[in-house]
XYZ file of C-alpha atoms in Angstrom:
643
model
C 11.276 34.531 -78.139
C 10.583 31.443 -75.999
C 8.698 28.140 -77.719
C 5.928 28.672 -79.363
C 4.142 25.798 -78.051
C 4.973 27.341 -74.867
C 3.065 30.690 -75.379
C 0.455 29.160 -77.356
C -0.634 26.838 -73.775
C -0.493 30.563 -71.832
C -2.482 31.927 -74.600
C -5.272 29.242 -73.341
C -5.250 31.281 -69.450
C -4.887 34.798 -70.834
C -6.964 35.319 -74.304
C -6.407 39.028 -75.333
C -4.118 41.354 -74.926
C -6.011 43.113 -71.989
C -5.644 39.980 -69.720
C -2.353 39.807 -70.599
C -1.525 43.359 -69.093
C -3.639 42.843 -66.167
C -1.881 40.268 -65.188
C 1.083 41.738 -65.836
C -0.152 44.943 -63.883
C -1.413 42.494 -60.753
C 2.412 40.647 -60.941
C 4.542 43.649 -60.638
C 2.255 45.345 -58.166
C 2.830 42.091 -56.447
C 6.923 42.163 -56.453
C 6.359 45.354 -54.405
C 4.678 43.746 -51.380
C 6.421 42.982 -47.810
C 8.138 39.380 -47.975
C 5.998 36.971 -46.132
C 6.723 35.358 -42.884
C 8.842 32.301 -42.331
C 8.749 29.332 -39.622
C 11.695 27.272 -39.467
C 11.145 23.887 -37.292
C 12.959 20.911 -36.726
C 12.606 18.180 -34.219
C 9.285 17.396 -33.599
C 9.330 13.959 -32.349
C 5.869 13.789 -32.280
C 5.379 15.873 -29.928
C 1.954 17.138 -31.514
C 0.210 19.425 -28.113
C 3.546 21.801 -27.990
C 3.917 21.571 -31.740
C 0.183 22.518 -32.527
C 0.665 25.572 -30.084
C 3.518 26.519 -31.560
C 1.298 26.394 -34.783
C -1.299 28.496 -33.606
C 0.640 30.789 -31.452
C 3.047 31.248 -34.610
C 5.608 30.755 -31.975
C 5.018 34.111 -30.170
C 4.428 36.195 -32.906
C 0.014 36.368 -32.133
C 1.519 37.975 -28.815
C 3.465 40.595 -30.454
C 0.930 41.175 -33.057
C -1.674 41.839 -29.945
C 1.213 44.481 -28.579
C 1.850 45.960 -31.984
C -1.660 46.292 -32.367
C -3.166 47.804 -29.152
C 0.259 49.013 -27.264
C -0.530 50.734 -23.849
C -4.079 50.912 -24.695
C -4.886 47.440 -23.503
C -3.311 45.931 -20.291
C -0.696 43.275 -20.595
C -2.907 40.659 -18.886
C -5.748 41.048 -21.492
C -2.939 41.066 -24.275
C -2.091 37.358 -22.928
C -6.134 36.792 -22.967
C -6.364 37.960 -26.710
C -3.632 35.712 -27.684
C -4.425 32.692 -25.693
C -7.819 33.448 -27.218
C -6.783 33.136 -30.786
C -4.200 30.469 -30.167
C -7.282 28.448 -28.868
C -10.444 30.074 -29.727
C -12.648 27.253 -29.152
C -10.830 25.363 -25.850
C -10.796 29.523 -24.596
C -14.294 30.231 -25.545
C -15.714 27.055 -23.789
C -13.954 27.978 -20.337
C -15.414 31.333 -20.180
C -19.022 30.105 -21.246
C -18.611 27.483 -18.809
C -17.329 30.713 -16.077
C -20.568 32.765 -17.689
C -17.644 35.170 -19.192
C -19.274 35.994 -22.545
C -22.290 38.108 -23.073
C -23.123 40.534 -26.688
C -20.473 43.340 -25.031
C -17.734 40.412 -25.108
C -18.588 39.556 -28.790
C -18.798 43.213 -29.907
C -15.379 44.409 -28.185
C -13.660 41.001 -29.091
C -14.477 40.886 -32.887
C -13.469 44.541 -32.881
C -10.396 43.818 -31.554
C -9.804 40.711 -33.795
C -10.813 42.657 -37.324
C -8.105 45.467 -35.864
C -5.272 42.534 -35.482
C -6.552 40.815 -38.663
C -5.533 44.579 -40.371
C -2.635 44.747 -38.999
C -1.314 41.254 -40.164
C -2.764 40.987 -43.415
C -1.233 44.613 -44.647
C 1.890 42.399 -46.047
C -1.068 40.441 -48.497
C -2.673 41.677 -51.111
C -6.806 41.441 -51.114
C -6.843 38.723 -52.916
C -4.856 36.694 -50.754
C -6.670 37.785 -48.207
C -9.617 36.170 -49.693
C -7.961 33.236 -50.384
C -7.757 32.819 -46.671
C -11.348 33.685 -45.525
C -13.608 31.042 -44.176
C -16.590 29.952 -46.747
C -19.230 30.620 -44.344
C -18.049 33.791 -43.381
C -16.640 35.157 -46.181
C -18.751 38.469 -46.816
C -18.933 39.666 -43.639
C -15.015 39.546 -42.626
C -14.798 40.851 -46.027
C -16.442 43.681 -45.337
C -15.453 44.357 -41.874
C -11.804 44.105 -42.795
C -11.991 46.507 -45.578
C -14.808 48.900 -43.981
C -13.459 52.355 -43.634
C -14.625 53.838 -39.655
C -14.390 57.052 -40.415
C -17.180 56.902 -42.305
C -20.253 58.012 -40.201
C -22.221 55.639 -42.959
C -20.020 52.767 -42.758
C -19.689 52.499 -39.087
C -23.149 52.028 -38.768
C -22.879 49.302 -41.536
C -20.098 48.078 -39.461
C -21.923 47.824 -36.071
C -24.786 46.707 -37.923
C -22.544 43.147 -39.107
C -20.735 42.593 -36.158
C -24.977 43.043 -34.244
C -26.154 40.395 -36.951
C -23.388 37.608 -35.850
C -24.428 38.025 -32.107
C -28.198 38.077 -32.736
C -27.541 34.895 -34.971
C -26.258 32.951 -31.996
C -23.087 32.703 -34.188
C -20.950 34.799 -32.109
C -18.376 31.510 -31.116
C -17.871 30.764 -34.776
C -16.961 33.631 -36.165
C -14.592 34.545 -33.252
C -12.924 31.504 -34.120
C -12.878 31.669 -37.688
C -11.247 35.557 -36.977
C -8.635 33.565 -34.943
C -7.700 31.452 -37.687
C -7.661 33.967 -40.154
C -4.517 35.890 -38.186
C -2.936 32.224 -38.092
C -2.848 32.201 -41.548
C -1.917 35.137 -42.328
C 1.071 35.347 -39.730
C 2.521 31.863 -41.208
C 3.354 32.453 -45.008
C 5.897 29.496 -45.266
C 6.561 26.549 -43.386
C 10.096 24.467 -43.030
C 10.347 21.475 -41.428
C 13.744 20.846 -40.920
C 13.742 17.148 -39.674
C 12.616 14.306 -37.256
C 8.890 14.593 -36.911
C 9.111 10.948 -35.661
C 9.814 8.904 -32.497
C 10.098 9.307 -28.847
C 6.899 11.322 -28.488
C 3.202 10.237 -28.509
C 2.193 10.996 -31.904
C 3.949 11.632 -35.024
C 0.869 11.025 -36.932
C -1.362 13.944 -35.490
C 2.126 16.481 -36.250
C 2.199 15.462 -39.765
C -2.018 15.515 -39.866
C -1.426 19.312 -39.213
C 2.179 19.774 -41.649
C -0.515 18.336 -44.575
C -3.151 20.970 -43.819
C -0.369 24.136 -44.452
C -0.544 25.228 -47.946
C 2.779 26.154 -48.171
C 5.500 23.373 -46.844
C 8.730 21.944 -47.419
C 10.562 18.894 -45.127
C 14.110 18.275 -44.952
C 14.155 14.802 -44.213
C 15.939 13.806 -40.954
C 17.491 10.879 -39.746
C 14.254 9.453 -37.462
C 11.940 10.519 -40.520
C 14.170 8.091 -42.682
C 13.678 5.230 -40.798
C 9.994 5.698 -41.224
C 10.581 6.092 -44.618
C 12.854 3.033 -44.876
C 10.511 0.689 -43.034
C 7.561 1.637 -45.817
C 10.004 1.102 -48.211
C 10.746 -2.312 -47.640
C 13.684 -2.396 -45.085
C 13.072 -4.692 -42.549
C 16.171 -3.369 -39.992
C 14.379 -0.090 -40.249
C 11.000 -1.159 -39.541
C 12.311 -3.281 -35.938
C 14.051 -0.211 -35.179
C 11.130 2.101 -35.459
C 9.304 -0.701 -33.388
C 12.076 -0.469 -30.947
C 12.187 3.203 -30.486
C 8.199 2.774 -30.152
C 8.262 0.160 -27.313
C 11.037 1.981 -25.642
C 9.308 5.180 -25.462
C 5.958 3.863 -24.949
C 4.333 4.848 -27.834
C 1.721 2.195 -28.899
C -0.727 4.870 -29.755
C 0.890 6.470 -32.998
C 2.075 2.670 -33.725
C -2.040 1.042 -33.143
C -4.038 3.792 -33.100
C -2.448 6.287 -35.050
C -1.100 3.894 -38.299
C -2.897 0.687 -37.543
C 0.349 -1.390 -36.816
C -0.941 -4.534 -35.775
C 1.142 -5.444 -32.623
C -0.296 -8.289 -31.703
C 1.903 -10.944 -32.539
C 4.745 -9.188 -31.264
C 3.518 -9.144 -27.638
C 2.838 -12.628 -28.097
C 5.913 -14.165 -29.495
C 7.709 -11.726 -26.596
C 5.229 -12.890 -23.819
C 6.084 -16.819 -25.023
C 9.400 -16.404 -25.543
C 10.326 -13.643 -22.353
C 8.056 -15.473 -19.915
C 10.291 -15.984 -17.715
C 12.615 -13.324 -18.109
C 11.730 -9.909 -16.433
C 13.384 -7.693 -19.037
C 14.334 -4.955 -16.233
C 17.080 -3.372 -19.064
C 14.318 -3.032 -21.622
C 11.718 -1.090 -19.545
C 10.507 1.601 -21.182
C 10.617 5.485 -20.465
C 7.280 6.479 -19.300
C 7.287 10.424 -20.805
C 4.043 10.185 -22.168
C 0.604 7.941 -21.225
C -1.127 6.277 -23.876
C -5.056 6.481 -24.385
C -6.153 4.271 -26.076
C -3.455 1.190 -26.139
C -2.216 1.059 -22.150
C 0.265 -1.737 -22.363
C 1.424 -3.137 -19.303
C 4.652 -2.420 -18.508
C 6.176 -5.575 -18.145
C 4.702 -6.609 -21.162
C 5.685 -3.358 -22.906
C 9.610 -4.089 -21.960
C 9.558 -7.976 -23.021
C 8.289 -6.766 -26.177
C 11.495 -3.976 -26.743
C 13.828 -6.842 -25.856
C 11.931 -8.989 -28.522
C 12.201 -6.190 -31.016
C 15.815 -5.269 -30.048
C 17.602 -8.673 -30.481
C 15.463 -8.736 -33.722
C 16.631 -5.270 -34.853
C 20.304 -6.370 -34.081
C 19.914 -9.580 -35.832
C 18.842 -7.758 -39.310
C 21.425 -4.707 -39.239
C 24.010 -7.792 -38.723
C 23.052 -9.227 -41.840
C 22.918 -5.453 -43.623
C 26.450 -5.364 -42.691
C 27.641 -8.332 -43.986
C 25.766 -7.975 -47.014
C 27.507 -4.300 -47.106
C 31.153 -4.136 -46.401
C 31.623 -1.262 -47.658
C 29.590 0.436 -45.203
C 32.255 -0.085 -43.341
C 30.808 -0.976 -40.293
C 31.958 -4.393 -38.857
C 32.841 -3.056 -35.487
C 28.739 -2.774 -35.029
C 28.814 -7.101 -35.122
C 28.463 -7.635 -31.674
C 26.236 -10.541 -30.968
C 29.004 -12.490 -32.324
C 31.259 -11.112 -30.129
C 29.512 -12.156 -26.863
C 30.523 -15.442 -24.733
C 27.592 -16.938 -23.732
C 28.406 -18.783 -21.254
C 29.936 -16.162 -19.240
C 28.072 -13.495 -20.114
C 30.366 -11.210 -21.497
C 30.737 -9.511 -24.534
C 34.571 -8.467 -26.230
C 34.393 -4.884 -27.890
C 37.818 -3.208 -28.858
C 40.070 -6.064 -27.345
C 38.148 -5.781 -23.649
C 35.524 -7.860 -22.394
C 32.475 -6.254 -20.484
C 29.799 -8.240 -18.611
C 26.057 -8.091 -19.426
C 23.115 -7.013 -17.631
C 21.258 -9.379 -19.717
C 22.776 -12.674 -20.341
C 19.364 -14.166 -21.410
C 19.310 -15.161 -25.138
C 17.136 -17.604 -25.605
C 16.500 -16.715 -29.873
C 19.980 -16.516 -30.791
C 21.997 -19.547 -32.448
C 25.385 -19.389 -30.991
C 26.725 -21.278 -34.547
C 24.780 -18.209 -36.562
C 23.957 -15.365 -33.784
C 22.513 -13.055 -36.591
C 19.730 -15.855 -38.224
C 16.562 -15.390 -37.192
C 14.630 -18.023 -35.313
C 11.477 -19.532 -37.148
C 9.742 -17.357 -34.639
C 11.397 -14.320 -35.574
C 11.036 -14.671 -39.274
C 7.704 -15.073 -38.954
C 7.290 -11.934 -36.952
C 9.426 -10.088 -38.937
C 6.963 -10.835 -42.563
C 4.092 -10.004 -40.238
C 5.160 -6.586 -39.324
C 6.261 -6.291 -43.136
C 2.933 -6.629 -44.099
C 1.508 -4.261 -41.422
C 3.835 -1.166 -43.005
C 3.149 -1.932 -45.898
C -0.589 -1.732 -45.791
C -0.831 0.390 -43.416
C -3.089 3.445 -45.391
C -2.644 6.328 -43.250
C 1.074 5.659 -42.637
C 1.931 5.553 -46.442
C -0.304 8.155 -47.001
C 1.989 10.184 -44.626
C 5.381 9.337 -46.002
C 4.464 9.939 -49.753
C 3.784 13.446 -48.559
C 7.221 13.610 -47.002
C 8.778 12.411 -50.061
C 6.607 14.819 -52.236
C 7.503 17.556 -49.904
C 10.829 16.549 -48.681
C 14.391 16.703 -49.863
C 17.743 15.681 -48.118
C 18.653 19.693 -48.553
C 16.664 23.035 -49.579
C 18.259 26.759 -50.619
C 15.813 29.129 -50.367
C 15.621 32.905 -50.094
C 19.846 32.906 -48.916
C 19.004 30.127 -46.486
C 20.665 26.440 -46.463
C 18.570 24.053 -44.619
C 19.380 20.433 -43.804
C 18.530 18.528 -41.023
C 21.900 16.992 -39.771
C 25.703 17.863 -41.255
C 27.281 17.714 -44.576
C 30.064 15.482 -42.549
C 33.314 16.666 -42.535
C 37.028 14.589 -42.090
C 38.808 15.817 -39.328
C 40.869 18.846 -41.693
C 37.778 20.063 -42.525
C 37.518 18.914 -45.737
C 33.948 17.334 -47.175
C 34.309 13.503 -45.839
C 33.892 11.187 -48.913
C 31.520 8.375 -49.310
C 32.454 4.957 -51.157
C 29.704 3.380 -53.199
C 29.041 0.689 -55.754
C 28.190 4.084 -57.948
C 31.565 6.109 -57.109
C 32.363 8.245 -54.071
C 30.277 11.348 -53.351
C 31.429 14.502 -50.924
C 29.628 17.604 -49.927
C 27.050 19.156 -51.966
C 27.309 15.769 -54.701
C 26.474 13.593 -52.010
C 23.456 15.270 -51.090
C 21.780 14.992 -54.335
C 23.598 11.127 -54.835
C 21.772 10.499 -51.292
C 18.127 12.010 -52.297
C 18.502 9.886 -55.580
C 19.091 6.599 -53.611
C 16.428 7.414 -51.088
C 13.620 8.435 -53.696
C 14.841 4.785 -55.734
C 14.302 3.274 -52.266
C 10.061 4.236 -52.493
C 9.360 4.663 -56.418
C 11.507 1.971 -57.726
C 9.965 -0.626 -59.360
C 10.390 -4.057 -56.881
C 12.212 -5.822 -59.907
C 14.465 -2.897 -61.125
C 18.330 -2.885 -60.576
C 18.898 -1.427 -57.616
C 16.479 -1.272 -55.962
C 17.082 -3.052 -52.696
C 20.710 -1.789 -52.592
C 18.344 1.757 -52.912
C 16.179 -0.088 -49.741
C 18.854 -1.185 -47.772
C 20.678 2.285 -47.855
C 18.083 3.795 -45.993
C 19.202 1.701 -42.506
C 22.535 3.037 -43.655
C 21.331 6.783 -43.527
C 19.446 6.204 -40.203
C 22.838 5.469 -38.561
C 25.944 5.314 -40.292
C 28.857 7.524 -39.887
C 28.992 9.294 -43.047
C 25.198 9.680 -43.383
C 24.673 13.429 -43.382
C 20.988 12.568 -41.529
C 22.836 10.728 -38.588
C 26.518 13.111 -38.037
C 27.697 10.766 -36.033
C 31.034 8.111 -35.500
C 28.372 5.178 -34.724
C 25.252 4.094 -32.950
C 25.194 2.688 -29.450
C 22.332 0.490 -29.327
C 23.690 -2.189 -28.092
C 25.873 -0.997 -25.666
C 22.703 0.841 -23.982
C 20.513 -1.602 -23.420
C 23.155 -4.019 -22.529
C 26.289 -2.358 -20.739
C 26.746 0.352 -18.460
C 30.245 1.555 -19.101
C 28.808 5.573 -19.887
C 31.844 5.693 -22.291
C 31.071 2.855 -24.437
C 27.541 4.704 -25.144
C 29.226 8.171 -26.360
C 28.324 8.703 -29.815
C 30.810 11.007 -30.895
C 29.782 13.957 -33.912
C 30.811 14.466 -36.860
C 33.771 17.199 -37.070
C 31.320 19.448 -38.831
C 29.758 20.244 -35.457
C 33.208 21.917 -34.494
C 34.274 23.614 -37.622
C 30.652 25.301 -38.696
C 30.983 26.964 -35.390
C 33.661 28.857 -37.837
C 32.622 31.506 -40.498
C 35.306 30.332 -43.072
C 33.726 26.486 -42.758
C 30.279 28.161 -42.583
C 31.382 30.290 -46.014
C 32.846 27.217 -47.635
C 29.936 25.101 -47.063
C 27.784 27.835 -48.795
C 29.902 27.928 -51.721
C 29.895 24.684 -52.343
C 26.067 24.816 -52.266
C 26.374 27.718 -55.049
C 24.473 30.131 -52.077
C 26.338 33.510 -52.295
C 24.600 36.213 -50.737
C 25.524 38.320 -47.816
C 22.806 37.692 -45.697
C 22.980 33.698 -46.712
C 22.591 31.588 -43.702
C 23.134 27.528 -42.755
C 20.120 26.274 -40.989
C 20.059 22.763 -39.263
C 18.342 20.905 -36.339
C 19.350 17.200 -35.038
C 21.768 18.358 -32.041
C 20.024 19.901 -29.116
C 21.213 23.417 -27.741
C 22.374 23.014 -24.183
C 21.011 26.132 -22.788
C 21.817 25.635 -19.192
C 25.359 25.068 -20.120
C 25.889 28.196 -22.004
C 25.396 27.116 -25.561
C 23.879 29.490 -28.235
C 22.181 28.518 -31.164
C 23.849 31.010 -33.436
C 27.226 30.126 -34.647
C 29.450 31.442 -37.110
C 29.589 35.051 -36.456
C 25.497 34.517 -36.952
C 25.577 32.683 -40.470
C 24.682 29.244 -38.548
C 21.547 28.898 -36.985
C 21.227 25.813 -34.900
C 17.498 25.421 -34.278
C 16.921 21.728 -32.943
C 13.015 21.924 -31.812
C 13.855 20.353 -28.131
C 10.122 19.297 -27.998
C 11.292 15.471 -27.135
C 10.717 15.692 -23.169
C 13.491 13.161 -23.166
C 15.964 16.209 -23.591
C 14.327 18.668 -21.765
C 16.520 18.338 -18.260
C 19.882 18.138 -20.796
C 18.891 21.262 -22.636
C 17.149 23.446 -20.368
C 14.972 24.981 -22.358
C 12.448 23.275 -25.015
C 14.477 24.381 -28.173
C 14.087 26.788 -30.929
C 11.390 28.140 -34.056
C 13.575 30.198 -36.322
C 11.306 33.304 -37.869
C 12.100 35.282 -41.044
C 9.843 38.064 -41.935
C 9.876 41.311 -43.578
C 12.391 42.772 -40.900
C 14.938 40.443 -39.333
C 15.605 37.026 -37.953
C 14.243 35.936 -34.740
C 14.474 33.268 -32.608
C 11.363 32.162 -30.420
C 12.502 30.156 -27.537
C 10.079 27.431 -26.227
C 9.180 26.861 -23.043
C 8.553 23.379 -22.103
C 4.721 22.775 -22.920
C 2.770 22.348 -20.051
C -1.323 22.420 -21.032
C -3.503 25.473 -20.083
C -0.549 27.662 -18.595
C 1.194 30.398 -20.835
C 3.867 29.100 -22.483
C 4.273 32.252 -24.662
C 8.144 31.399 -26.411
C 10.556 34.293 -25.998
C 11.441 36.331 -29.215
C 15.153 37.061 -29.793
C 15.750 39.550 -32.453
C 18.869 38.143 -34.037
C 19.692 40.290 -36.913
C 18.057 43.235 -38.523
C 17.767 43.385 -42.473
C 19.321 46.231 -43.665
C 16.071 47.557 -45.629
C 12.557 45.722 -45.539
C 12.734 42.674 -47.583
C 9.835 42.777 -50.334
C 8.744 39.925 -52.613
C 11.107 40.885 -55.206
C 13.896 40.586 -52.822
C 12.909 36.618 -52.613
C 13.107 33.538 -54.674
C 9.424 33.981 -55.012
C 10.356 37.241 -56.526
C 12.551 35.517 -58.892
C 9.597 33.213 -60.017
C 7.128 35.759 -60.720
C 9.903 38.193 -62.584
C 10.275 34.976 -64.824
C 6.375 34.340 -65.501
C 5.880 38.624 -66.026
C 8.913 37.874 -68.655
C 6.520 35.106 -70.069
C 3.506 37.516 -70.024
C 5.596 39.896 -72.059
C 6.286 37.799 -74.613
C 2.778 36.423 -74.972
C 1.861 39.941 -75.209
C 4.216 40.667 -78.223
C 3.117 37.758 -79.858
C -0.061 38.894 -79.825
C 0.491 41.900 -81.352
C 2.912 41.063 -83.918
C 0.440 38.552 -85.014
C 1.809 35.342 -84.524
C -0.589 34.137 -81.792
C -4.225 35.425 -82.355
C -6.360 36.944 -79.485
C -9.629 35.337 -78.922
């Protein structure tokens, strides 16, 4: 029998012996339930309108569920009106007031036809959970509706009778809407965010505003998400380059509006210091228009160059500070001739676009200027009191891990990098070296010393400056790649120099014997088990596929950064796992107010349907029914009394 002290704290939730076995009874009836649905998702990059549709559409699935549900009886134009209508019950229900679309006949048909889809998805739930998911103010009568049986002469009067009240009531709107959410909910059990919700688009900090309002959620942290992290954690290199990415995407609004980052003295030191200089490599991609901070874009591209010679200045020093990062090829500013212009990488000089340096200290090219240092402690102090923005990334690191097994599945964001034999490439540190499945956890150690640490303890900053590492070094599993390009982008235009090649794992898990010996080493064993990652976009238009492996590899990068949108062809990838099969729902690029419905792929069947004992949630509630049992023996052999 389990501790006594144990039982004796489960006595204080079930007090007799009958609670016990109803509990026990409402468990096991439980195990025998469909599995709920899963949404896999990875690169966001703040692209919050296409992500939020996604959301609400659950990536295609409202469309099926209005096919499943109504089949040839309803035309396939009024099908795409249903589920536009749910996706966006209040932006749909204002256009067709506005049109004079909506009279009691609407409301009556329309709620029908909701409570009828709101059956058909919630059959998987049990009532309970059901009610768990009903809106306060509406509670009763969805209740009621839901469960109302229409054969029943009685009850369809009853049933006319509700759905009468809510239009005579003036209330019609709401509780269309609050129908709408209700098949949301219950079409998205389980959320997994596989990586970069930051950078490149407008605003991270809507996206994770709606990942915080899912009940259920998990994030595997990705390489753009740690540098976030990294810059509210102390490290300066990562905060320039988050303020880099910003500038160079335009993006003030997530940085000012969004988090509060004041950027003030940033334009000003750049508009001093850049007067004279027009910046034209530094001018930022214009994918998105802010609202509420419109930069001008001269200003906006004096203020990346500020930022990027800043950036450059502070990963120098990391790298000094760290040779065992091994990354001394990345010291270029000491590597440039000034006078002429030109900079020496690999033996062979190449001549800048942008010879004007007007910071640096050619005696000590990586010290910062008294300018710069001063900048640098004032954007230090913006991260670090910036509410919402911490608020934010202690929910990542609450919900987030570097890795995640669950139900067969392997998800990380980028690689568990490989050498070039295909053997698990090793990482040196002060603590030891660390391959494969070791380094993971040695890597989510380090990162969650980087944010709880006390400021004082041992290691700590080697915990802080680690992060910059993991943002872009080669044998960071979050980054995959031989080395970043930074400065060979903004300042050269030799296409070859600016190649960032991948990690060898993105070659051999195209295998099945590399895909099976990366599950072992993760201890996942299963014959449906499956690797799930984001981070490298899926080249549609070129042929690509993203499943790899003989189907145990399931490359899902979101594609929702317009920046990769003419590369890719497509607007990436939501992974689905219900009761059934896989799926893949292929997004369209998002365009407002036209139907950008993503394509569902059936991508392999399950060989029976899965039920919640076939799941790790299964597993769970198999242990706590073992629990029950033994708090019910102890209760009647005597040893804990019933009260």
């Amino acid at each position: 029998m389990r501790d006594i002290d144990y039982l004796r704290l489960l006595s204080n939730k079930y007090t007799s012996v009958s609670s016990v076995q109803a509990e026990i009874i409402n468990k096991q009836a439980l195990l025998s339930l469909p599995k709920g649905n899963e949404y896999f998702f990875s690169d966001i990059h703040g692209e919050y309108e296409e992500f939020r549709y996604l959301l609400r559409s659950c990536s295609g699935v409202v469309r099926s569920k209005v096919d499943e549900t109504f089949g040839s009886l309803m035309k396939e134009s009024d099908q795409i009106e249903l589920a536009r209508l749910i996706a966006y019950p209040k932006k749909t229900l204002a256009k067709m007031k506005a049109a004079s679309e909506l009279d009691a006949d609407w409301y009556r048909t329309t709620i029908s036809q909701l409570i009828a889809i709101c059956r058909v998805v919630g059959s998987k739930h049990t009532r309970a959970r059901v009610r768990e998911k009903l809106p306060d103010e509406f509670r009763h009568a969805i209740d009621e509706l839901y469960h109302v049986n229409e054969n029943d002469e009685n009850k369809k009067l009853y049933y006319r009778g509700i759905i009468d009240s809510v239009i005579s009531v003036g209330a019609g709107d709401e509780f269309v809407t609050a129908l709408s959410d209700l098949i949301q909910n219950l079409l998205m059990n389980h959320l997994h965010i596989i990586g970069d919700i930051f950078d490149r688009g407008p605003r991270a900090d809507i996206v994770m505003d709606d990942i915080m309002s899912f009940p259920y959620v998990d994030i595997q942290w990705g390489n753009h998400d740690i540098s976030w992290m990294g810059a509210v954690s102390g490290n300066e290199a990562c905060m320039a380059s988050v303020l880099r990415i910003a500038t160079s995407y335009n993006c003030f609004d997530v940085l000012e509006d969004g988090y509060g980052i004041n950027l003030r003295p940033l334009s000003q030191f750049a508009s001093e210091v850049y007067a004279e200089d027009d910046c034209s490599a530094f001018k930022p991609h214009l994918l998105d228009k802010n609202k509420y901070d419109r930069v001008d874009y001269d200003l906006a591209a004096k203020m990346c160059k500020a930022i990027t010679i800043i950036q450059l200045k502070l990963e120098g020093q990391l790298i000094m500070k760290h040779p065992e990062y091994n990354l001394s090829d990345r010291l270029l500013l000491d590597k440039i001739d000034y006078d002429k212009g030109t900079v020496k990488i690999e033996g062979k000089e190449y001549s800048l676009i942008d010879k004007n340096f007007p910071t640096i200290n050619r005696e000590n090219p990586f010290e910062l200027s008294k300018g710069e240092a001063e900048l640098v402690r004032t954007i230090r102090y913006s991260f670090k009191h910036s509410a919402k923005l911490n608020k934010h990334i202690k929910f990542i690191y609450s919900h987030g891990s570097m890795y995640l097994i669950r139900n067969n599945n392997l998800l990380f964001h980028g690689c568990i990098p490989m050498t070039k034999d295909g053997e698990f490439m090793e990482m040196k540190t002060a603590d030891g070296s660390f391959s494969g499945k070791a380094l993971m956890d040695y890597l989510n150690k380090k990162i969650e010393d980087a944010y709880f640490m006390e400021e004082t303890a041992p290691g700590k900053q080697d915990a802080v400056d680690m992060m910059w590492y993991l943002w872009c070094g080669p044998v960071s599993p979050l980054f995959g790649k031989d080395k970043i390009t930074t400065f060979e982008h903004v300042f050269l235009t030799d296409k070859e120099l600016m190649k960032e090649p991948y990690n060898p794992y993105y070659s051999f898990s195209h295998e099945e014997k590399y895909a099976d010996k990366i599950l072992e080493e993760f201890g996942v064993k299963h014959e449906r088990a499956h690797i799930i990652n984001g981070h490298v976009p899926v080249k549609v238009n070129k042929g690509e596929k993203p499943v790899k492996a003989n189907g145990k590899v399931y490359v899902i990068d979101g594609g929702m950064s317009k920046a990769y949108h003419n590369t890719t062809g497509i607007a990436g990838y939501t992974l689905i796992f219900n009761s059934h099969h896989l799926a893949l729902g292929e997004h369209k690029p998002y365009v407002q107010g036209e139907d950008n419905v993503a394509d569902i792929e059936i991508t392999e069947v399950m060989k029976h349907r899965l039920l919640i004992e076939d799941t790790d949630e299964g597993v769970e509630i198999e242990r706590y029914i073992q629990d029950l049992k033994e708090l019910l023996e102890a209760y009647r052999s005597g040893l804990i009394k019933e009260r």
